[in-house]
Coordinates of C-alpha atoms in Angstrom, one line a residue:
F1 CA 108.0 -140.3 -23.1
T2 CA 109.7 -142.0 -20.2
F3 CA 111.4 -140.5 -17.2
E4 CA 113.2 -142.3 -14.4
M5 CA 112.2 -141.6 -10.8
H6 CA 114.7 -141.7 -7.9
H7 CA 114.1 -141.6 -4.2
R8 CA 116.5 -139.4 -2.3
F9 CA 118.0 -142.4 -0.5
S10 CA 118.2 -144.8 -3.5
E11 CA 121.5 -146.4 -4.6
T12 CA 121.2 -144.7 -8.0
V13 CA 121.3 -141.1 -6.7
K14 CA 124.7 -139.5 -6.2
W15 CA 124.4 -136.2 -4.2
P16 CA 126.5 -133.3 -5.3
V17 CA 126.7 -130.0 -3.3
K18 CA 123.2 -128.8 -2.4
G19 CA 121.7 -125.5 -3.3
S20 CA 121.1 -124.8 -7.0
L21 CA 119.0 -126.2 -9.8
Q22 CA 122.2 -128.0 -11.1
Y23 CA 122.3 -129.8 -7.8
Y24 CA 118.9 -131.4 -8.5
T25 CA 119.4 -131.6 -12.3
Q26 CA 122.5 -133.7 -11.8
L27 CA 120.5 -136.3 -9.9
A28 CA 118.3 -136.9 -12.9
N29 CA 121.0 -137.9 -15.3
H30 CA 121.3 -141.6 -14.5
D31 CA 119.2 -143.3 -17.1
K32 CA 121.2 -145.7 -19.3
L33 CA 118.2 -147.9 -20.3
L34 CA 116.8 -146.2 -23.3
H35 CA 119.2 -147.2 -26.0
G36 CA 117.4 -148.6 -29.0
R37 CA 113.9 -147.5 -28.0
R38 CA 111.9 -145.0 -30.1
L39 CA 110.8 -142.9 -27.1
L40 CA 110.1 -139.3 -26.4
T41 CA 111.5 -137.8 -23.2
F42 CA 112.2 -134.4 -21.7
S43 CA 115.3 -132.8 -23.2
D44 CA 117.1 -133.1 -19.9
G45 CA 116.5 -136.9 -19.7
N46 CA 113.9 -139.3 -18.4
S47 CA 114.8 -139.2 -14.7
T48 CA 112.5 -138.1 -11.9
F49 CA 113.4 -138.3 -8.3
R50 CA 111.9 -138.0 -4.8
I51 CA 113.2 -135.2 -2.6
S52 CA 112.1 -135.6 1.1
S53 CA 113.4 -132.1 1.9
L54 CA 110.9 -130.7 -0.6
G55 CA 107.8 -132.4 0.9
F56 CA 108.4 -136.1 -0.2
L57 CA 107.1 -135.3 -3.7
H58 CA 108.5 -136.6 -7.0
Y59 CA 110.2 -134.1 -9.3
T60 CA 111.6 -133.9 -12.7
T61 CA 113.6 -131.3 -14.7
V62 CA 111.9 -129.7 -17.7
T63 CA 113.1 -127.1 -20.2
L64 CA 110.9 -124.3 -21.4
G65 CA 111.2 -121.4 -23.9
T66 CA 113.9 -120.1 -26.2
P67 CA 116.6 -120.2 -25.1
G68 CA 115.6 -123.1 -22.9
L69 CA 115.4 -122.5 -19.2
K70 CA 115.3 -125.5 -16.7
F71 CA 112.7 -125.9 -14.0
L72 CA 112.5 -128.5 -11.2
V73 CA 108.8 -129.4 -11.1
A74 CA 106.7 -131.6 -8.9
L75 CA 104.7 -134.3 -10.6
D76 CA 101.0 -134.4 -9.6
T77 CA 98.1 -136.5 -10.9
G78 CA 95.8 -134.7 -8.5
S79 CA 95.8 -131.4 -10.5
D80 CA 95.8 -130.3 -14.1
L81 CA 97.7 -127.1 -14.7
F82 CA 101.5 -127.0 -15.4
W83 CA 102.8 -123.8 -13.9
V84 CA 106.2 -122.3 -13.1
P85 CA 107.3 -119.2 -11.2
C86 CA 107.2 -116.2 -13.5
E87 CA 107.9 -112.5 -13.1
C88 CA 107.1 -113.1 -9.5
G89 CA 105.2 -110.8 -7.2
R90 CA 105.4 -113.5 -4.6
C91 CA 107.3 -116.7 -5.1
A92 CA 109.6 -119.0 -3.1
S93 CA 112.8 -117.0 -2.2
D94 CA 114.8 -119.6 -0.3
F95 CA 115.8 -121.7 -3.3
E96 CA 118.3 -121.0 -6.1
L97 CA 115.8 -122.0 -8.8
S98 CA 114.7 -120.6 -12.2
I99 CA 112.2 -117.9 -12.8
Y100 CA 110.4 -117.8 -16.2
S101 CA 110.3 -114.4 -18.1
L102 CA 107.9 -113.6 -20.9
N103 CA 110.4 -111.2 -22.4
G104 CA 113.3 -113.7 -21.9
S105 CA 111.8 -116.3 -24.3
S106 CA 111.6 -115.4 -28.0
T107 CA 108.9 -118.1 -28.5
S108 CA 106.7 -117.0 -25.7
K109 CA 103.1 -115.9 -26.4
K110 CA 100.4 -114.9 -24.0
V111 CA 97.2 -116.8 -24.2
T112 CA 94.3 -114.6 -25.2
C113 CA 90.7 -114.6 -23.8
S114 CA 89.4 -116.2 -27.0
D115 CA 91.5 -119.3 -26.6
S116 CA 89.4 -122.4 -25.9
L117 CA 91.6 -123.2 -22.8
C118 CA 90.9 -119.8 -21.3
R119 CA 88.2 -120.4 -18.7
N120 CA 88.4 -117.2 -16.7
N121 CA 87.0 -113.7 -17.4
C122 CA 89.4 -111.2 -18.8
L123 CA 88.8 -108.0 -16.8
S124 CA 91.3 -105.4 -17.9
S125 CA 93.2 -106.9 -20.8
N126 CA 93.0 -109.6 -23.4
H127 CA 95.5 -111.8 -21.5
C128 CA 93.9 -114.9 -20.0
P129 CA 94.3 -115.0 -16.2
Y130 CA 94.3 -118.1 -14.1
S131 CA 93.9 -118.9 -10.4
V132 CA 94.1 -122.3 -8.8
S133 CA 93.5 -123.1 -5.2
Y134 CA 94.6 -126.4 -3.7
V135 CA 93.2 -128.4 -0.8
S136 CA 96.2 -127.7 1.4
S137 CA 95.4 -124.7 3.6
E138 CA 95.9 -121.3 1.9
T139 CA 97.9 -122.8 -1.0
S140 CA 97.4 -121.4 -4.4
T141 CA 99.0 -120.1 -7.6
S142 CA 97.8 -117.3 -9.9
G143 CA 99.0 -115.4 -12.9
I144 CA 98.4 -115.6 -16.7
L145 CA 98.4 -118.5 -19.2
V146 CA 101.3 -118.6 -21.6
D147 CA 102.0 -120.6 -24.8
D148 CA 105.6 -121.7 -25.3
I149 CA 107.9 -124.5 -26.3
L150 CA 108.5 -127.6 -24.1
H151 CA 111.7 -129.2 -25.1
L152 CA 111.5 -133.0 -25.7
R153 CA 113.7 -135.5 -27.4
T154 CA 113.7 -138.9 -29.0
E155 CA 116.8 -141.1 -29.0
D156 CA 118.1 -139.3 -32.1
N157 CA 116.4 -136.0 -32.4
F158 CA 115.1 -133.1 -30.3
V159 CA 111.4 -132.2 -30.5
Q160 CA 109.8 -128.9 -29.7
A161 CA 106.1 -129.1 -28.6
R162 CA 104.0 -126.0 -27.9
V163 CA 102.2 -126.3 -24.6
I164 CA 100.1 -124.0 -22.5
F165 CA 101.1 -123.4 -18.9
G166 CA 100.8 -121.0 -16.0
C167 CA 103.0 -118.0 -15.6
G168 CA 102.8 -118.1 -11.8
Q169 CA 103.2 -114.6 -10.6
E170 CA 101.7 -115.1 -7.1
Q171 CA 102.2 -118.2 -5.0
T172 CA 100.8 -118.7 -1.5
G173 CA 101.0 -121.2 1.3
S174 CA 103.0 -124.4 0.8
F175 CA 104.3 -123.4 -2.6
L176 CA 106.5 -120.8 -0.8
D177 CA 108.5 -123.5 1.0
V178 CA 108.3 -127.3 0.9
A179 CA 106.0 -128.0 -2.0
A180 CA 106.8 -127.2 -5.6
P181 CA 108.9 -124.1 -5.1
N182 CA 109.9 -124.2 -8.8
G183 CA 106.6 -125.3 -10.3
L184 CA 104.1 -128.1 -10.6
F185 CA 103.5 -130.5 -13.5
G186 CA 99.8 -131.3 -13.5
L187 CA 98.9 -134.7 -15.0
G188 CA 95.2 -134.5 -14.6
L189 CA 92.3 -135.2 -17.0
E190 CA 91.4 -131.6 -18.0
K191 CA 92.3 -130.3 -21.5
V192 CA 94.8 -127.8 -20.1
S193 CA 97.1 -130.6 -18.8
V194 CA 100.3 -131.3 -20.7
P195 CA 99.3 -135.0 -21.3
S196 CA 96.0 -133.9 -22.8
I197 CA 97.7 -131.4 -25.1
L198 CA 100.4 -133.8 -26.3
S199 CA 97.9 -136.6 -27.0
Q200 CA 95.6 -134.1 -28.8
E201 CA 98.5 -133.0 -31.0
G202 CA 99.3 -136.7 -31.8
F203 CA 102.6 -137.0 -29.9
M204 CA 101.4 -140.1 -27.9
A205 CA 98.4 -142.3 -27.0
D206 CA 96.3 -140.7 -24.3
S207 CA 97.7 -142.8 -21.5
F208 CA 100.7 -142.8 -19.2
S209 CA 102.1 -145.0 -16.4
M210 CA 104.0 -144.4 -13.2
C211 CA 106.2 -147.1 -11.6
F212 CA 107.2 -146.9 -7.9
G213 CA 110.2 -149.1 -7.0
S214 CA 110.8 -150.4 -3.5
D215 CA 114.1 -148.5 -3.4
G216 CA 112.4 -145.2 -4.3
A217 CA 113.5 -145.3 -8.0
G218 CA 110.9 -145.4 -10.7
R219 CA 109.7 -144.2 -14.0
I220 CA 106.9 -142.3 -15.7
S221 CA 106.1 -143.3 -19.2
F222 CA 103.8 -141.3 -21.5
G223 CA 101.9 -143.3 -24.1
D224 CA 102.1 -146.5 -22.1
K225 CA 98.9 -148.5 -22.3
G226 CA 100.0 -151.2 -19.9
S227 CA 99.9 -155.0 -20.4
F228 CA 97.2 -157.6 -21.1
D229 CA 97.7 -159.3 -17.7
Q230 CA 97.5 -156.2 -15.5
E231 CA 94.7 -155.7 -12.9
E232 CA 92.2 -153.0 -13.7
T233 CA 89.5 -150.9 -12.2
P234 CA 87.3 -148.2 -13.8
F235 CA 87.7 -144.5 -13.0
N236 CA 84.5 -143.0 -11.5
I237 CA 82.7 -140.3 -13.5
N238 CA 84.8 -137.5 -12.1
P239 CA 87.2 -134.9 -13.4
T240 CA 89.9 -136.6 -11.2
Y241 CA 91.4 -140.0 -11.1
N242 CA 88.8 -141.3 -8.6
I243 CA 88.4 -145.0 -8.0
S244 CA 86.2 -147.3 -5.8
V245 CA 87.5 -149.7 -3.3
D246 CA 85.0 -152.4 -2.6
Q247 CA 86.8 -154.2 0.3
I248 CA 89.7 -153.7 2.7
R249 CA 91.5 -156.7 4.2
V250 CA 93.8 -156.0 7.2
G251 CA 95.4 -159.2 8.4
T252 CA 92.5 -161.6 9.2
T253 CA 89.7 -159.0 9.2
V254 CA 87.7 -157.7 6.2
D255 CA 85.8 -154.3 6.1
S256 CA 83.8 -152.4 3.6
G257 CA 85.5 -150.0 1.2
F258 CA 85.3 -146.4 0.0
T259 CA 85.9 -144.1 -3.0
A260 CA 89.2 -142.3 -3.2
L261 CA 91.3 -140.0 -5.3
F262 CA 94.3 -141.9 -6.6
D263 CA 97.0 -139.2 -6.2
T264 CA 100.7 -139.5 -6.9
G265 CA 101.1 -136.0 -5.5
T266 CA 100.3 -137.2 -2.0
S267 CA 103.0 -139.1 -0.1
F268 CA 100.8 -141.0 2.4
T269 CA 97.2 -142.2 2.4
Y270 CA 94.4 -140.2 3.9
L271 CA 91.0 -141.7 5.0
A272 CA 88.0 -140.1 6.4
D273 CA 85.8 -141.7 9.1
L274 CA 84.4 -144.4 9.2
S275 CA 87.0 -145.9 6.9
Y276 CA 89.9 -144.6 8.8
T277 CA 88.7 -145.9 12.2
K278 CA 87.8 -149.4 10.9
L279 CA 91.1 -149.8 9.1
S280 CA 93.3 -148.4 11.8
E281 CA 91.6 -150.2 14.7
S282 CA 91.8 -153.5 12.8
F283 CA 95.5 -153.0 12.3
H284 CA 96.0 -152.0 15.9
S285 CA 94.1 -155.0 17.2
Q286 CA 96.5 -157.4 15.5
V287 CA 99.8 -155.6 16.5
R288 CA 101.6 -156.9 19.5
D289 CA 104.1 -154.0 20.0
K290 CA 103.8 -151.1 22.4
Q291 CA 101.9 -148.2 21.0
D292 CA 103.6 -144.7 20.9
P293 CA 101.5 -142.2 18.8
R294 CA 103.4 -139.6 16.9
I295 CA 102.2 -136.6 14.8
P296 CA 100.8 -136.9 12.2
F297 CA 100.4 -140.7 12.6
E298 CA 98.1 -142.0 15.3
Y299 CA 99.2 -145.7 15.3
C300 CA 102.9 -145.9 15.9
Y301 CA 104.8 -148.8 17.7
D302 CA 108.1 -149.4 19.4
M303 CA 110.8 -151.1 17.3
S304 CA 113.0 -152.2 20.2
P305 CA 115.1 -155.4 19.8
D306 CA 112.4 -157.5 21.4
A307 CA 109.6 -155.9 19.2
N308 CA 107.3 -158.3 17.2
T309 CA 107.6 -156.5 13.9
S310 CA 107.3 -159.8 12.1
L311 CA 103.6 -159.8 13.2
I312 CA 102.7 -156.6 11.4
P313 CA 99.4 -157.4 9.7
S314 CA 99.1 -157.4 5.9
L315 CA 96.9 -154.9 4.1
S316 CA 95.2 -155.3 0.7
L317 CA 92.4 -153.6 -1.3
T318 CA 89.8 -155.2 -3.5
M319 CA 88.9 -152.7 -6.2
S320 CA 85.7 -152.3 -8.2
G321 CA 85.8 -155.0 -10.8
G322 CA 87.6 -157.4 -8.5
G323 CA 91.2 -156.3 -9.0
Q324 CA 93.4 -157.0 -6.0
L325 CA 96.1 -154.6 -4.7
A326 CA 98.3 -155.9 -2.0
V327 CA 99.8 -152.9 -0.2
N328 CA 103.6 -153.5 0.0
D329 CA 104.5 -150.5 2.1
P330 CA 101.7 -149.6 4.6
I331 CA 104.1 -148.5 7.3
I332 CA 106.8 -145.9 7.7
V333 CA 109.8 -146.3 10.0
I334 CA 110.6 -143.2 12.1
S335 CA 113.9 -142.7 13.8
T336 CA 114.2 -140.3 16.8
Q337 CA 117.2 -139.5 18.9
N338 CA 116.6 -142.3 21.4
Q339 CA 114.1 -144.6 19.6
L340 CA 113.1 -146.4 16.5
M341 CA 109.5 -147.0 15.7
Y342 CA 107.1 -147.9 12.9
C343 CA 103.8 -146.2 12.1
L344 CA 100.7 -147.1 10.0
A345 CA 101.2 -144.5 7.3
I346 CA 97.6 -143.5 7.1
V347 CA 96.3 -140.1 8.3
K348 CA 92.8 -139.2 9.4
S349 CA 91.2 -136.8 6.9
D350 CA 88.3 -134.4 7.6
A351 CA 86.6 -135.2 4.3
L352 CA 88.6 -136.6 1.4
N353 CA 89.9 -140.1 0.8
I354 CA 93.3 -140.0 -0.9
I355 CA 95.4 -143.1 -1.9
G356 CA 98.9 -141.8 -1.8
Q357 CA 102.3 -143.0 -3.0
N358 CA 103.0 -145.3 0.0
F359 CA 100.2 -147.6 -1.3
M360 CA 101.8 -147.7 -4.8
T361 CA 105.2 -149.1 -4.0
G362 CA 106.3 -152.0 -6.0
Y363 CA 103.8 -151.5 -8.9
R364 CA 103.4 -149.9 -12.3
F365 CA 100.2 -148.0 -12.4
V366 CA 98.6 -147.1 -15.8
F367 CA 96.4 -144.1 -16.1
D368 CA 94.6 -145.0 -19.3
R369 CA 92.5 -141.9 -20.1
E370 CA 91.1 -143.4 -23.3
K371 CA 89.6 -146.6 -21.7
I372 CA 89.0 -144.6 -18.4
I373 CA 90.7 -147.3 -16.3
L374 CA 93.4 -147.6 -13.8
G375 CA 95.7 -150.6 -14.4
W376 CA 98.4 -152.0 -12.1
K377 CA 100.9 -154.8 -12.0
K378 CA 103.9 -155.7 -9.8
F379 CA 106.8 -154.4 -11.7
D380 CA 110.6 -154.0 -11.7
C381 CA 110.9 -150.3 -12.6
Y382 CA 114.4 -150.8 -13.9
D383 CA 113.3 -153.3 -16.5
I384 CA 111.8 -151.1 -19.2
E385 CA 112.0 -153.9 -21.7
K386 CA 108.9 -155.3 -20.1
I387 CA 107.0 -152.1 -20.8
D388 CA 104.9 -152.4 -23.9
H389 CA 106.5 -150.7 -26.9
F390 CA 105.1 -147.3 -27.8
P391 CA 103.7 -146.8 -31.4
S392 CA 106.5 -145.9 -33.8
Q393 CA 104.4 -143.1 -35.3
P394 CA 102.4 -140.4 -33.5
V395 CA 98.9 -141.5 -32.5
N396 CA 96.0 -139.0 -33.1
T397 CA 93.6 -139.3 -30.2
P398 CA 91.0 -137.1 -29.1
P399 CA 99.9 -129.8 -4.0
A400 CA 100.3 -130.3 -2.2
V401 CA 102.4 -130.7 0.9
A402 CA 103.3 -134.3 1.8
V403 CA 103.2 -135.0 5.5
V404 CA 106.7 -134.9 7.1
P405 CA 106.9 -136.9 10.4
G406 CA 106.9 -134.4 13.2
N407 CA 105.0 -131.8 11.1
D408 CA 101.3 -131.5 11.7
N409 CA 100.6 -129.5 8.6
A410 CA 97.9 -131.2 6.5
E411 CA 98.9 -132.6 3.2
R412 CA 96.9 -131.2 0.3

């Protein structure tokens, strides 16, 4: 599979009239780079895109059921379950987006309690219930598990793959407004995730990559195992994509590292003390511009015409195993009515360390679930010819709310 990602402000995106699913779907139809490749994509194309009005998360359009119904889903490596709003008791109501119906799809089947992916107790029926709570305050989804067709395609043919997903009848918290109002596509390690199901069924190698371009455009490629010259670090023994950072370099100073969740479903980076204090104070000590703190970022600085923005200290991480990750985009520029400023885009966390998308800009990251490693390499996301070719035959192998400047809600 491969899907293109676009930032809201990228050159590639052409904005039609806002409001409906078609408004978002039209943004996704820009990929012209797949000709001649034996790849499998979503039936609506390989494009994904970043929408800042929906929590700064990356989205793609997927088609489910028979006849196919389109959903605009957020992409999230920090969770496992793929779910969409379905026969809603409580779902987002301010968006003209799709609602899945069990009776509306002729290929829909309810997952039973005896299914190996049913992990919850069935209390009053044989239908498998699910309930998932997210780190973001009071954010959850619940309903029943469903088996139906996910529509995919190669260059020449359409493919129908049966997957298990959540019929989300009740959403709470952030899912009712700015995070995943039309569903969430979990990319985690558990057996219920779509990558796990597709690799188990032999559609692809058990690996995928995500590329984040400096202009906001990018690509997610299923089956991609990376390249021989990429940097690598092992995942820790954990049901999430958790890695170890041995060392942090900020400008001329070096501090000890931390362990963190590597999460594409989080826009900015979160660090708990003492890591947050050491990194941010090292950064602040080397900046020469006037400080002007802004919610949610503590270390913000004036960008007046005489500001010393050329003196912003560099930031890099040394991972377990020795791999080096130079952070290309550690700051965010914020424009107010009367002022322009830049902020260190790291937020103080109560407990969790999360490396978010702002630390991933300019790289292709490979989530190799077979070798249990994270790989990365500087990459031009438009140049798919540099991506290793996928196998020509199937391979049989065993939310989150992003911080919006000016909003003090915690990211999941």
